[in-house]
């Protein structure tokens, strides 16, 4: 089983930046499509961004497109989420997720992912 551990969350003012990291313990990190989701209190877990196994394909939620950037370093078993121009509505627990994939695509839905990290809190103040 792959284990995912997020880090990098914290408190930041609106307009600021954070970089989240998700470290995977599995030996086959490059076999997984990866994604970031977020969940605010009282809300459903929502898609933020997905990335294919190689990193060649990416997809962003409209709410973060142009502000957030996902990347991965398969040699380091790590996926990153660079978050710029943060807004209060970005406040949430951010989870990374892994999906066993052989197609080379990325995925948008919670149900498409097999493994989840415990999350890291991002709080954006106004």
Short mmCIF file of C-alpha atoms in Angstrom, two decimals:
data_model
loop_
_atom_site.label_atom_id
_atom_site.label_comp_id
_atom_site.label_asym_id
_atom_site.label_seq_id
_atom_site.Cartn_x
_atom_site.Cartn_y
_atom_site.Cartn_z
CA UNK A 1 0.00 0.00 0.00
CA UNK A 2 1.13 3.52 -0.70
CA UNK A 3 1.20 5.93 2.21
CA UNK A 4 0.78 9.63 1.62
CA UNK A 5 1.82 12.39 4.00
CA UNK A 6 1.04 16.03 3.31
CA UNK A 7 2.96 18.97 4.68
CA UNK A 8 3.38 22.68 4.12
CA UNK A 9 0.05 23.99 5.29
CA UNK A 10 -0.29 26.96 7.56
CA UNK A 11 -1.75 30.39 8.08
CA UNK A 12 -1.24 32.99 5.39
CA UNK A 13 -2.75 36.34 4.52
CA UNK A 14 -4.86 36.79 1.43
CA UNK A 15 -2.63 37.25 -1.57
CA UNK A 16 0.13 35.17 -0.09
CA UNK A 17 1.58 31.85 -1.16
CA UNK A 18 2.13 28.38 0.20
CA UNK A 19 3.65 25.24 -1.21
CA UNK A 20 2.21 21.94 -0.15
CA UNK A 21 4.10 18.69 -0.44
CA UNK A 22 2.85 15.14 -0.51
CA UNK A 23 5.42 12.46 0.16
CA UNK A 24 4.64 8.89 -0.84
CA UNK A 25 6.21 5.82 0.70
CA UNK A 26 5.43 3.35 -2.06
CA UNK A 27 7.95 1.91 -4.48
CA UNK A 28 5.79 2.55 -7.50
CA UNK A 29 4.97 6.23 -7.14
CA UNK A 30 5.34 6.72 -10.86
CA UNK A 31 2.49 4.26 -11.42
CA UNK A 32 -0.01 6.56 -9.74
CA UNK A 33 -1.96 9.45 -11.04
CA UNK A 34 -2.06 12.01 -8.26
CA UNK A 35 -4.46 14.65 -7.16
CA UNK A 36 -5.12 17.33 -4.60
CA UNK A 37 -8.52 17.77 -3.01
CA UNK A 38 -9.69 20.12 -0.32
CA UNK A 39 -12.42 20.05 2.25
CA UNK A 40 -13.74 23.03 4.15
CA UNK A 41 -15.92 22.65 7.25
CA UNK A 42 -19.43 21.60 6.33
CA UNK A 43 -18.56 21.07 2.69
CA UNK A 44 -17.89 18.13 0.44
CA UNK A 45 -14.37 17.21 -0.47
CA UNK A 46 -13.73 18.95 -3.75
CA UNK A 47 -11.30 18.48 -6.57
CA UNK A 48 -8.46 20.97 -6.83
CA UNK A 49 -6.04 19.54 -9.36
CA UNK A 50 -4.95 16.25 -10.88
CA UNK A 51 -1.75 15.16 -12.55
CA UNK A 52 -0.93 12.14 -14.65
CA UNK A 53 1.69 9.53 -13.84
CA UNK A 54 4.42 11.25 -15.80
CA UNK A 55 3.30 14.76 -15.00
CA UNK A 56 2.60 15.42 -18.64
CA UNK A 57 -1.11 16.05 -18.22
CA UNK A 58 -2.74 18.27 -15.62
CA UNK A 59 -6.20 19.48 -14.88
CA UNK A 60 -7.29 22.27 -12.56
CA UNK A 61 -10.54 23.25 -10.98
CA UNK A 62 -11.79 26.54 -12.37
CA UNK A 63 -11.59 28.10 -8.93
CA UNK A 64 -7.82 27.68 -8.74
CA UNK A 65 -6.72 27.78 -12.36
CA UNK A 66 -4.07 30.42 -12.87
CA UNK A 67 -3.23 30.53 -9.17
CA UNK A 68 -2.27 26.97 -8.26
CA UNK A 69 0.29 24.75 -9.93
CA UNK A 70 0.77 21.04 -9.45
CA UNK A 71 4.03 19.27 -10.13
CA UNK A 72 5.63 15.97 -9.29
CA UNK A 73 9.09 14.60 -8.84
CA UNK A 74 8.88 10.87 -9.28
CA UNK A 75 12.51 10.42 -8.26
CA UNK A 76 11.62 11.92 -4.88
CA UNK A 77 8.21 10.27 -4.61
CA UNK A 78 6.70 13.67 -4.06
CA UNK A 79 3.94 15.77 -5.53
CA UNK A 80 3.70 19.50 -4.91
CA UNK A 81 0.99 22.10 -4.95
CA UNK A 82 2.20 25.66 -5.34
CA UNK A 83 -0.55 28.01 -4.26
CA UNK A 84 -0.29 31.68 -5.14
CA UNK A 85 -2.67 34.60 -4.74
CA UNK A 86 -4.46 32.79 -1.97
CA UNK A 87 -7.98 33.79 -1.06
CA UNK A 88 -9.97 33.24 2.13
CA UNK A 89 -12.17 30.81 0.24
CA UNK A 90 -9.13 28.60 -0.27
CA UNK A 91 -9.21 27.81 3.44
CA UNK A 92 -9.59 24.06 3.84
CA UNK A 93 -7.85 20.85 4.72
CA UNK A 94 -5.89 19.83 1.67
CA UNK A 95 -5.51 16.15 0.90
CA UNK A 96 -3.36 14.46 -1.65
CA UNK A 97 -4.55 11.27 -3.26
CA UNK A 98 -3.20 8.53 -5.47
CA UNK A 99 -4.93 6.54 -8.16
CA UNK A 100 -3.65 3.32 -9.66
CA UNK A 101 -3.50 4.16 -13.31
CA UNK A 102 -2.34 2.62 -16.55
CA UNK A 103 -3.86 5.09 -18.96
CA UNK A 104 -1.59 8.05 -18.33
CA UNK A 105 -4.46 10.41 -17.57
CA UNK A 106 -5.48 12.37 -14.50
CA UNK A 107 -8.75 12.12 -12.58
CA UNK A 108 -11.27 14.59 -11.22
CA UNK A 109 -13.43 12.60 -8.83
CA UNK A 110 -12.97 11.40 -5.28
CA UNK A 111 -14.11 7.94 -6.31
CA UNK A 112 -11.27 7.63 -8.79
CA UNK A 113 -8.61 7.63 -6.09
CA UNK A 114 -7.45 4.63 -4.12
CA UNK A 115 -5.23 6.17 -1.45
CA UNK A 116 -5.50 9.33 0.62
CA UNK A 117 -3.31 11.33 2.93
CA UNK A 118 -4.60 12.70 6.21
CA UNK A 119 -4.43 16.28 5.04
CA UNK A 120 -2.79 19.55 5.94
CA UNK A 121 -4.64 22.66 7.06
CA UNK A 122 -4.47 25.79 4.95
CA UNK A 123 -5.96 28.92 6.45
CA UNK A 124 -6.11 32.17 4.52
CA UNK A 125 -6.98 35.27 6.47
CA UNK A 126 -8.49 38.42 5.03
#
